[in-house]
């Protein structure tokens, strides 16, 4: 089976979807001729023509707004916001229009669109190229929010997102584009070509939205993670020797409560890990869900390991980033509680 | 499509509405315009009454005074394929699109018989069947959506257009200009209709816009624009035909600034301190679109007293029926709270 980077897998998902359905159009800033800032759309314009893969002006609100109109008429736009940090101007259209047309038209109009955006830090992008704004989407009813952690899932989830009849926010951890980065920034990253999850089947397949997966079975403590933090958590488990059960959520909304509950009831402990800031982050939602559903099985408080409540720093990036040491310390603390 | 260069032709921006002769409109069309405008007027008056009686909750923005704009524009499109969408002052647009007055009024009263089964309210109604895409409560947010609707029509090779309405207030929203640029860049069949009723809530155009001639606002994108007497349904129709034809011919977007006026407040809670009573009375007395058309029809003998009375009675009957329906239609089923959120709507709370 071919091994692909996450960039190639994402491109392949769009390619497959565009081949299968003429309603799929792909556009955004630098997406057509240039092939995308991270090259996720490279070659699509040449293959499908400039009516189906094209450049948009630097107008995030206009990009998402026109995509809402296209989708309301039955197209399936898959748009790219160049960095998740550029999403804020588009937030009005995402929240007030994309997420809400179905409800306020009582189901007459739906918005089958995908907004792809690279998310997270680890590339010294500073505060405007490193943020993880997933909680701004999970808080909005009427949206689905997906964060893939590997090439296989990225392709299958993106095809599922494009085929979904609701608006899907598709956050691509940019630090994972080329390999399963585990937070050890001083060591070279294993390329996807040498990782099992870099195996990406040809053609069409989907990974269903709303289904988590256990990445590392264990008995001592449940770790809820997504995106880059899956590998950071794996490293922390390996380095501490704690038999953690690591769950990769894959889809934040709708979340897979069954998988979470089954694991926490088994281990009796839970740590939530994300790169985004702590306060009102998605980890708060996960912690609340775990205590609501697993309270009498818990042997220790649910703990969170996250970015600090600061803007994303430049020089001190690795002090902000919740790496394997920080996760490992919390795993130990929860085991000793 | 994306590579298509912006319109090369020099934009024609004109404050003159070249008047097509009235003979381009048949007496039958005139009577239809009169009836359609009167329906909106009486519907809105009734909505105002129901609001006063506490049967409509929240916000309610009446279209009284502006009827000629939607009625004239609607006569220029094919409602079986062309898209229409607007802001929150939307009741008139829905009636002009041929939506059922019962369903519109029942949405105002928040009943299950409303177009959005009570989920939307006054500002948020839709009809897939009539190609009406809302009803948008965020000022200007409908403009990129209308532009995307035009894109989708062009993409599919359909010769249809998108009538995208907004007000003088929206005309200063950034997303309007993002959309205009994209429409011109991609030559999309969208007609931007700016209903300039002189006030964005309580702020006059002069206090909000550096350039008060809003038909010029598409100039920097090469979009032709004209200013139209929006209180004259025949002038609206003539300008609308030019704009729609421009779109159908593949020439891209067009801006129509409709000079119009709302007699009532911005919403039901508007004290109206930002304009004089005399100003309102002058517009109502001298420019009223319905009275002007009535006068014209009477003078040209396009209608007689008996037919006027019959139309009046018909409209009153429709409005009374809509109000009756809207006050007797059941309240929404409690389960409706959780439906239509996502395709397989079943949040944990509803389980």
mmCIF file with all atom_site columns, N, CA, C and O in Angstrom, chain A residues 133-176:
data_model
loop_
_atom_site.group_PDB
_atom_site.id
_atom_site.type_symbol
_atom_site.label_atom_id
_atom_site.label_alt_id
_atom_site.label_comp_id
_atom_site.label_asym_id
_atom_site.label_entity_id
_atom_site.label_seq_id
_atom_site.pdbx_PDB_ins_code
_atom_site.Cartn_x
_atom_site.Cartn_y
_atom_site.Cartn_z
_atom_site.occupancy
_atom_site.B_iso_or_equiv
_atom_site.pdbx_formal_charge
_atom_site.auth_seq_id
_atom_site.auth_comp_id
_atom_site.auth_asym_id
_atom_site.auth_atom_id
_atom_site.pdbx_PDB_model_num
ATOM 1   N N  . UNK A 1 133 ? -7.999  26.978 17.439 1.00 0.00 ? 133 UNK A N  1
ATOM 2   C CA . UNK A 1 133 ? -9.287  27.572 17.821 1.00 0.00 ? 133 UNK A CA 1
ATOM 3   C C  . UNK A 1 133 ? -10.457 26.595 17.826 1.00 0.00 ? 133 UNK A C  1
ATOM 4   O O  . UNK A 1 133 ? -11.613 27.015 17.693 1.00 0.00 ? 133 UNK A O  1
ATOM 5   N N  . UNK A 1 134 ? -10.210 25.286 18.024 1.00 0.00 ? 134 UNK A N  1
ATOM 6   C CA . UNK A 1 134 ? -11.306 24.324 17.866 1.00 0.00 ? 134 UNK A CA 1
ATOM 7   C C  . UNK A 1 134 ? -12.499 24.593 18.778 1.00 0.00 ? 134 UNK A C  1
ATOM 8   O O  . UNK A 1 134 ? -13.653 24.366 18.393 1.00 0.00 ? 134 UNK A O  1
ATOM 9   N N  . UNK A 1 135 ? -12.231 25.113 19.984 1.00 0.00 ? 135 UNK A N  1
ATOM 10  C CA . UNK A 1 135 ? -13.353 25.319 20.909 1.00 0.00 ? 135 UNK A CA 1
ATOM 11  C C  . UNK A 1 135 ? -14.304 26.412 20.420 1.00 0.00 ? 135 UNK A C  1
ATOM 12  O O  . UNK A 1 135 ? -15.465 26.450 20.816 1.00 0.00 ? 135 UNK A O  1
ATOM 13  N N  . UNK A 1 136 ? -13.795 27.287 19.556 1.00 0.00 ? 136 UNK A N  1
ATOM 14  C CA . UNK A 1 136 ? -14.680 28.318 19.001 1.00 0.00 ? 136 UNK A CA 1
ATOM 15  C C  . UNK A 1 136 ? -15.690 27.694 18.045 1.00 0.00 ? 136 UNK A C  1
ATOM 16  O O  . UNK A 1 136 ? -16.715 28.296 17.745 1.00 0.00 ? 136 UNK A O  1
ATOM 17  N N  . UNK A 1 137 ? -15.395 26.507 17.552 1.00 0.00 ? 137 UNK A N  1
ATOM 18  C CA . UNK A 1 137 ? -16.334 25.810 16.663 1.00 0.00 ? 137 UNK A CA 1
ATOM 19  C C  . UNK A 1 137 ? -17.180 24.799 17.418 1.00 0.00 ? 137 UNK A C  1
ATOM 20  O O  . UNK A 1 137 ? -18.369 24.659 17.150 1.00 0.00 ? 137 UNK A O  1
ATOM 21  N N  . UNK A 1 138 ? -16.552 24.087 18.372 1.00 0.00 ? 138 UNK A N  1
ATOM 22  C CA . UNK A 1 138 ? -17.330 23.074 19.098 1.00 0.00 ? 138 UNK A CA 1
ATOM 23  C C  . UNK A 1 138 ? -18.428 23.733 19.921 1.00 0.00 ? 138 UNK A C  1
ATOM 24  O O  . UNK A 1 138 ? -19.428 23.098 20.233 1.00 0.00 ? 138 UNK A O  1
ATOM 25  N N  . UNK A 1 139 ? -18.260 24.998 20.226 1.00 0.00 ? 139 UNK A N  1
ATOM 26  C CA . UNK A 1 139 ? -19.262 25.725 21.011 1.00 0.00 ? 139 UNK A CA 1
ATOM 27  C C  . UNK A 1 139 ? -20.479 26.120 20.173 1.00 0.00 ? 139 UNK A C  1
ATOM 28  O O  . UNK A 1 139 ? -21.483 26.564 20.712 1.00 0.00 ? 139 UNK A O  1
ATOM 29  N N  . UNK A 1 140 ? -20.368 25.962 18.853 1.00 0.00 ? 140 UNK A N  1
ATOM 30  C CA . UNK A 1 140 ? -21.419 26.450 17.954 1.00 0.00 ? 140 UNK A CA 1
ATOM 31  C C  . UNK A 1 140 ? -22.311 25.302 17.506 1.00 0.00 ? 140 UNK A C  1
ATOM 32  O O  . UNK A 1 140 ? -21.860 24.397 16.795 1.00 0.00 ? 140 UNK A O  1
ATOM 33  N N  . UNK A 1 141 ? -23.576 25.330 17.907 1.00 0.00 ? 141 UNK A N  1
ATOM 34  C CA . UNK A 1 141 ? -24.483 24.284 17.451 1.00 0.00 ? 141 UNK A CA 1
ATOM 35  C C  . UNK A 1 141 ? -24.690 24.417 15.946 1.00 0.00 ? 141 UNK A C  1
ATOM 36  O O  . UNK A 1 141 ? -24.779 25.519 15.412 1.00 0.00 ? 141 UNK A O  1
ATOM 37  N N  . UNK A 1 142 ? -24.733 23.287 15.280 1.00 0.00 ? 142 UNK A N  1
ATOM 38  C CA . UNK A 1 142 ? -24.927 23.281 13.837 1.00 0.00 ? 142 UNK A CA 1
ATOM 39  C C  . UNK A 1 142 ? -23.651 23.063 13.047 1.00 0.00 ? 142 UNK A C  1
ATOM 40  O O  . UNK A 1 142 ? -23.696 23.055 11.821 1.00 0.00 ? 142 UNK A O  1
ATOM 41  N N  . UNK A 1 143 ? -22.531 22.902 13.752 1.00 0.00 ? 143 UNK A N  1
ATOM 42  C CA . UNK A 1 143 ? -21.256 22.614 13.082 1.00 0.00 ? 143 UNK A CA 1
ATOM 43  C C  . UNK A 1 143 ? -20.740 21.253 13.528 1.00 0.00 ? 143 UNK A C  1
ATOM 44  O O  . UNK A 1 143 ? -20.997 20.820 14.647 1.00 0.00 ? 143 UNK A O  1
ATOM 45  N N  . UNK A 1 144 ? -19.974 20.627 12.649 1.00 0.00 ? 144 UNK A N  1
ATOM 46  C CA . UNK A 1 144 ? -19.189 19.459 13.053 1.00 0.00 ? 144 UNK A CA 1
ATOM 47  C C  . UNK A 1 144 ? -17.719 19.862 13.011 1.00 0.00 ? 144 UNK A C  1
ATOM 48  O O  . UNK A 1 144 ? -17.328 20.645 12.149 1.00 0.00 ? 144 UNK A O  1
ATOM 49  N N  . UNK A 1 145 ? -16.951 19.344 13.934 1.00 0.00 ? 145 UNK A N  1
ATOM 50  C CA . UNK A 1 145 ? -15.540 19.737 14.019 1.00 0.00 ? 145 UNK A CA 1
ATOM 51  C C  . UNK A 1 145 ? -14.664 18.490 14.057 1.00 0.00 ? 145 UNK A C  1
ATOM 52  O O  . UNK A 1 145 ? -14.865 17.616 14.912 1.00 0.00 ? 145 UNK A O  1
ATOM 53  N N  . UNK A 1 146 ? -13.735 18.438 13.112 1.00 0.00 ? 146 UNK A N  1
ATOM 54  C CA . UNK A 1 146 ? -12.909 17.251 12.917 1.00 0.00 ? 146 UNK A CA 1
ATOM 55  C C  . UNK A 1 146 ? -11.436 17.639 13.037 1.00 0.00 ? 146 UNK A C  1
ATOM 56  O O  . UNK A 1 146 ? -11.035 18.695 12.527 1.00 0.00 ? 146 UNK A O  1
ATOM 57  N N  . UNK A 1 147 ? -10.649 16.802 13.718 1.00 0.00 ? 147 UNK A N  1
ATOM 58  C CA . UNK A 1 147 ? -9.199  17.013 13.800 1.00 0.00 ? 147 UNK A CA 1
ATOM 59  C C  . UNK A 1 147 ? -8.508  15.674 13.539 1.00 0.00 ? 147 UNK A C  1
ATOM 60  O O  . UNK A 1 147 ? -8.424  14.835 14.433 1.00 0.00 ? 147 UNK A O  1
ATOM 61  N N  . UNK A 1 148 ? -8.005  15.455 12.330 1.00 0.00 ? 148 UNK A N  1
ATOM 62  C CA . UNK A 1 148 ? -7.325  14.184 12.044 1.00 0.00 ? 148 UNK A CA 1
ATOM 63  C C  . UNK A 1 148 ? -5.920  14.180 12.625 1.00 0.00 ? 148 UNK A C  1
ATOM 64  O O  . UNK A 1 148 ? -5.330  15.235 12.848 1.00 0.00 ? 148 UNK A O  1
ATOM 65  N N  . UNK A 1 149 ? -5.385  12.984 12.846 1.00 0.00 ? 149 UNK A N  1
ATOM 66  C CA . UNK A 1 149 ? -4.031  12.903 13.419 1.00 0.00 ? 149 UNK A CA 1
ATOM 67  C C  . UNK A 1 149 ? -3.059  12.142 12.534 1.00 0.00 ? 149 UNK A C  1
ATOM 68  O O  . UNK A 1 149 ? -1.901  11.969 12.921 1.00 0.00 ? 149 UNK A O  1
ATOM 69  N N  . UNK A 1 150 ? -3.500  11.658 11.378 1.00 0.00 ? 150 UNK A N  1
ATOM 70  C CA . UNK A 1 150 ? -2.587  10.861 10.539 1.00 0.00 ? 150 UNK A CA 1
ATOM 71  C C  . UNK A 1 150 ? -3.114  10.815 9.115  1.00 0.00 ? 150 UNK A C  1
ATOM 72  O O  . UNK A 1 150 ? -4.284  11.135 8.872  1.00 0.00 ? 150 UNK A O  1
ATOM 73  N N  . UNK A 1 151 ? -2.281  10.401 8.160  1.00 0.00 ? 151 UNK A N  1
ATOM 74  C CA . UNK A 1 151 ? -2.706  10.419 6.760  1.00 0.00 ? 151 UNK A CA 1
ATOM 75  C C  . UNK A 1 151 ? -3.915  9.533  6.464  1.00 0.00 ? 151 UNK A C  1
ATOM 76  O O  . UNK A 1 151 ? -4.820  9.936  5.737  1.00 0.00 ? 151 UNK A O  1
ATOM 77  N N  . UNK A 1 152 ? -3.947  8.335  7.028  1.00 0.00 ? 152 UNK A N  1
ATOM 78  C CA . UNK A 1 152 ? -5.076  7.446  6.741  1.00 0.00 ? 152 UNK A CA 1
ATOM 79  C C  . UNK A 1 152 ? -6.391  8.108  7.162  1.00 0.00 ? 152 UNK A C  1
ATOM 80  O O  . UNK A 1 152 ? -7.349  8.174  6.394  1.00 0.00 ? 152 UNK A O  1
ATOM 81  N N  . UNK A 1 153 ? -6.422  8.597  8.387  1.00 0.00 ? 153 UNK A N  1
ATOM 82  C CA . UNK A 1 153 ? -7.640  9.237  8.881  1.00 0.00 ? 153 UNK A CA 1
ATOM 83  C C  . UNK A 1 153 ? -7.936  10.522 8.123  1.00 0.00 ? 153 UNK A C  1
ATOM 84  O O  . UNK A 1 153 ? -9.094  10.840 7.853  1.00 0.00 ? 153 UNK A O  1
ATOM 85  N N  . UNK A 1 154 ? -6.880  11.280 7.823  1.00 0.00 ? 154 UNK A N  1
ATOM 86  C CA . UNK A 1 154 ? -7.104  12.565 7.166  1.00 0.00 ? 154 UNK A CA 1
ATOM 87  C C  . UNK A 1 154 ? -7.847  12.366 5.851  1.00 0.00 ? 154 UNK A C  1
ATOM 88  O O  . UNK A 1 154 ? -8.806  13.078 5.546  1.00 0.00 ? 154 UNK A O  1
ATOM 89  N N  . UNK A 1 155 ? -7.434  11.392 5.079  1.00 0.00 ? 155 UNK A N  1
ATOM 90  C CA . UNK A 1 155 ? -8.112  11.157 3.803  1.00 0.00 ? 155 UNK A CA 1
ATOM 91  C C  . UNK A 1 155 ? -9.548  10.664 4.029  1.00 0.00 ? 155 UNK A C  1
ATOM 92  O O  . UNK A 1 155 ? -10.499 11.189 3.459  1.00 0.00 ? 155 UNK A O  1
ATOM 93  N N  . UNK A 1 156 ? -9.686  9.672  4.887  1.00 0.00 ? 156 UNK A N  1
ATOM 94  C CA . UNK A 1 156 ? -11.026 9.102  5.100  1.00 0.00 ? 156 UNK A CA 1
ATOM 95  C C  . UNK A 1 156 ? -11.989 10.074 5.751  1.00 0.00 ? 156 UNK A C  1
ATOM 96  O O  . UNK A 1 156 ? -13.174 10.126 5.408  1.00 0.00 ? 156 UNK A O  1
ATOM 97  N N  . UNK A 1 157 ? -11.482 10.851 6.688  1.00 0.00 ? 157 UNK A N  1
ATOM 98  C CA . UNK A 1 157 ? -12.347 11.837 7.358  1.00 0.00 ? 157 UNK A CA 1
ATOM 99  C C  . UNK A 1 157 ? -12.702 12.981 6.412  1.00 0.00 ? 157 UNK A C  1
ATOM 100 O O  . UNK A 1 157 ? -13.828 13.487 6.445  1.00 0.00 ? 157 UNK A O  1
ATOM 101 N N  . UNK A 1 158 ? -11.739 13.394 5.574  1.00 0.00 ? 158 UNK A N  1
ATOM 102 C CA . UNK A 1 158 ? -12.042 14.515 4.679  1.00 0.00 ? 158 UNK A CA 1
ATOM 103 C C  . UNK A 1 158 ? -13.068 14.099 3.618  1.00 0.00 ? 158 UNK A C  1
ATOM 104 O O  . UNK A 1 158 ? -13.988 14.870 3.305  1.00 0.00 ? 158 UNK A O  1
ATOM 105 N N  . UNK A 1 159 ? -12.943 12.896 3.105  1.00 0.00 ? 159 UNK A N  1
ATOM 106 C CA . UNK A 1 159 ? -13.967 12.431 2.150  1.00 0.00 ? 159 UNK A CA 1
ATOM 107 C C  . UNK A 1 159 ? -15.324 12.367 2.850  1.00 0.00 ? 159 UNK A C  1
ATOM 108 O O  . UNK A 1 159 ? -16.343 12.821 2.307  1.00 0.00 ? 159 UNK A O  1
ATOM 109 N N  . UNK A 1 160 ? -15.345 11.843 4.067  1.00 0.00 ? 160 UNK A N  1
ATOM 110 C CA . UNK A 1 160 ? -16.613 11.793 4.820  1.00 0.00 ? 160 UNK A CA 1
ATOM 111 C C  . UNK A 1 160 ? -17.158 13.194 5.061  1.00 0.00 ? 160 UNK A C  1
ATOM 112 O O  . UNK A 1 160 ? -18.365 13.422 4.983  1.00 0.00 ? 160 UNK A O  1
ATOM 113 N N  . UNK A 1 161 ? -16.267 14.145 5.337  1.00 0.00 ? 161 UNK A N  1
ATOM 114 C CA . UNK A 1 161 ? -16.699 15.525 5.604  1.00 0.00 ? 161 UNK A CA 1
ATOM 115 C C  . UNK A 1 161 ? -17.293 16.151 4.346  1.00 0.00 ? 161 UNK A C  1
ATOM 116 O O  . UNK A 1 161 ? -18.320 16.830 4.397  1.00 0.00 ? 161 UNK A O  1
ATOM 117 N N  . UNK A 1 162 ? -16.643 15.915 3.200  1.00 0.00 ? 162 UNK A N  1
ATOM 118 C CA . UNK A 1 162 ? -17.148 16.488 1.943  1.00 0.00 ? 162 UNK A CA 1
ATOM 119 C C  . UNK A 1 162 ? -18.507 15.876 1.607  1.00 0.00 ? 162 UNK A C  1
ATOM 120 O O  . UNK A 1 162 ? -19.408 16.552 1.092  1.00 0.00 ? 162 UNK A O  1
ATOM 121 N N  . UNK A 1 163 ? -18.686 14.607 1.922  1.00 0.00 ? 163 UNK A N  1
ATOM 122 C CA . UNK A 1 163 ? -19.955 13.939 1.601  1.00 0.00 ? 163 UNK A CA 1
ATOM 123 C C  . UNK A 1 163 ? -21.031 14.208 2.648  1.00 0.00 ? 163 UNK A C  1
ATOM 124 O O  . UNK A 1 163 ? -22.201 13.887 2.439  1.00 0.00 ? 163 UNK A O  1
ATOM 125 N N  . UNK A 1 164 ? -20.653 14.801 3.760  1.00 0.00 ? 164 UNK A N  1
ATOM 126 C CA . UNK A 1 164 ? -21.611 15.076 4.836  1.00 0.00 ? 164 UNK A CA 1
ATOM 127 C C  . UNK A 1 164 ? -22.528 16.230 4.436  1.00 0.00 ? 164 UNK A C  1
ATOM 128 O O  . UNK A 1 164 ? -22.106 17.145 3.723  1.00 0.00 ? 164 UNK A O  1
ATOM 129 N N  . UNK A 1 165 ? -23.751 16.185 4.899  1.00 0.00 ? 165 UNK A N  1
ATOM 130 C CA . UNK A 1 165 ? -24.698 17.238 4.518  1.00 0.00 ? 165 UNK A CA 1
ATOM 131 C C  . UNK A 1 165 ? -24.713 18.427 5.465  1.00 0.00 ? 165 UNK A C  1
ATOM 132 O O  . UNK A 1 165 ? -25.576 19.296 5.355  1.00 0.00 ? 165 UNK A O  1
ATOM 133 N N  . UNK A 1 166 ? -23.790 18.469 6.397  1.00 0.00 ? 166 UNK A N  1
ATOM 134 C CA . UNK A 1 166 ? -23.682 19.609 7.305  1.00 0.00 ? 166 UNK A CA 1
ATOM 135 C C  . UNK A 1 166 ? -22.334 20.295 7.127  1.00 0.00 ? 166 UNK A C  1
ATOM 136 O O  . UNK A 1 166 ? -21.399 19.702 6.596  1.00 0.00 ? 166 UNK A O  1
ATOM 137 N N  . UNK A 1 167 ? -22.234 21.537 7.590  1.00 0.00 ? 167 UNK A N  1
ATOM 138 C CA . UNK A 1 167 ? -20.936 22.204 7.522  1.00 0.00 ? 167 UNK A CA 1
ATOM 139 C C  . UNK A 1 167 ? -19.936 21.546 8.475  1.00 0.00 ? 167 UNK A C  1
ATOM 140 O O  . UNK A 1 167 ? -20.262 21.291 9.638  1.00 0.00 ? 167 UNK A O  1
ATOM 141 N N  . UNK A 1 168 ? -18.759 21.272 7.943  1.00 0.00 ? 168 UNK A N  1
ATOM 142 C CA . UNK A 1 168 ? -17.727 20.610 8.747  1.00 0.00 ? 168 UNK A CA 1
ATOM 143 C C  . UNK A 1 168 ? -16.482 21.494 8.794  1.00 0.00 ? 168 UNK A C  1
ATOM 144 O O  . UNK A 1 168 ? -15.990 21.948 7.759  1.00 0.00 ? 168 UNK A O  1
ATOM 145 N N  . UNK A 1 169 ? -16.008 21.746 9.996  1.00 0.00 ? 169 UNK A N  1
ATOM 146 C CA . UNK A 1 169 ? -14.735 22.441 10.189 1.00 0.00 ? 169 UNK A CA 1
ATOM 147 C C  . UNK A 1 169 ? -13.657 21.367 10.280 1.00 0.00 ? 169 UNK A C  1
ATOM 148 O O  . UNK A 1 169 ? -13.734 20.478 11.138 1.00 0.00 ? 169 UNK A O  1
ATOM 149 N N  . UNK A 1 170 ? -12.686 21.443 9.383  1.00 0.00 ? 170 UNK A N  1
ATOM 150 C CA . UNK A 1 170 ? -11.679 20.396 9.278  1.00 0.00 ? 170 UNK A CA 1
ATOM 151 C C  . UNK A 1 170 ? -10.320 20.994 9.620  1.00 0.00 ? 170 UNK A C  1
ATOM 152 O O  . UNK A 1 170 ? -9.717  21.713 8.828  1.00 0.00 ? 170 UNK A O  1
ATOM 153 N N  . UNK A 1 171 ? -9.886  20.744 10.844 1.00 0.00 ? 171 UNK A N  1
ATOM 154 C CA . UNK A 1 171 ? -8.656  21.351 11.356 1.00 0.00 ? 171 UNK A CA 1
ATOM 155 C C  . UNK A 1 171 ? -7.485  20.400 11.166 1.00 0.00 ? 171 UNK A C  1
ATOM 156 O O  . UNK A 1 171 ? -7.486  19.291 11.713 1.00 0.00 ? 171 UNK A O  1
ATOM 157 N N  . UNK A 1 172 ? -6.511  20.835 10.387 1.00 0.00 ? 172 UNK A N  1
ATOM 158 C CA . UNK A 1 172 ? -5.370  19.971 10.060 1.00 0.00 ? 172 UNK A CA 1
ATOM 159 C C  . UNK A 1 172 ? -4.155  20.405 10.895 1.00 0.00 ? 172 UNK A C  1
ATOM 160 O O  . UNK A 1 172 ? -3.633  21.509 10.680 1.00 0.00 ? 172 UNK A O  1
ATOM 161 N N  . UNK A 1 173 ? -3.727  19.579 11.851 1.00 0.00 ? 173 UNK A N  1
ATOM 162 C CA . UNK A 1 173 ? -2.554  19.974 12.667 1.00 0.00 ? 173 UNK A CA 1
ATOM 163 C C  . UNK A 1 173 ? -1.329  20.087 11.755 1.00 0.00 ? 173 UNK A C  1
ATOM 164 O O  . UNK A 1 173 ? -0.827  19.092 11.247 1.00 0.00 ? 173 UNK A O  1
ATOM 165 N N  . UNK A 1 174 ? -0.892  21.304 11.565 1.00 0.00 ? 174 UNK A N  1
ATOM 166 C CA . UNK A 1 174 ? 0.130   21.509 10.534 1.00 0.00 ? 174 UNK A CA 1
ATOM 167 C C  . UNK A 1 174 ? 1.464   20.865 10.903 1.00 0.00 ? 174 UNK A C  1
ATOM 168 O O  . UNK A 1 174 ? 2.247   20.519 10.055 1.00 0.00 ? 174 UNK A O  1
ATOM 169 N N  . UNK A 1 175 ? 1.693   20.658 12.211 1.00 0.00 ? 175 UNK A N  1
ATOM 170 C CA . UNK A 1 175 ? 2.940   20.017 12.637 1.00 0.00 ? 175 UNK A CA 1
ATOM 171 C C  . UNK A 1 175 ? 2.950   18.536 12.289 1.00 0.00 ? 175 UNK A C  1
ATOM 172 O O  . UNK A 1 175 ? 3.997   17.882 12.359 1.00 0.00 ? 175 UNK A O  1
ATOM 173 N N  . UNK A 1 176 ? 1.761   18.010 11.909 1.00 0.00 ? 176 UNK A N  1
ATOM 174 C CA . UNK A 1 176 ? 1.687   16.587 11.548 1.00 0.00 ? 176 UNK A CA 1
ATOM 175 C C  . UNK A 1 176 ? 1.741   16.364 10.044 1.00 0.00 ? 176 UNK A C  1
ATOM 176 O O  . UNK A 1 176 ? 1.724   15.219 9.591  1.00 0.00 ? 176 UNK A O  1
#
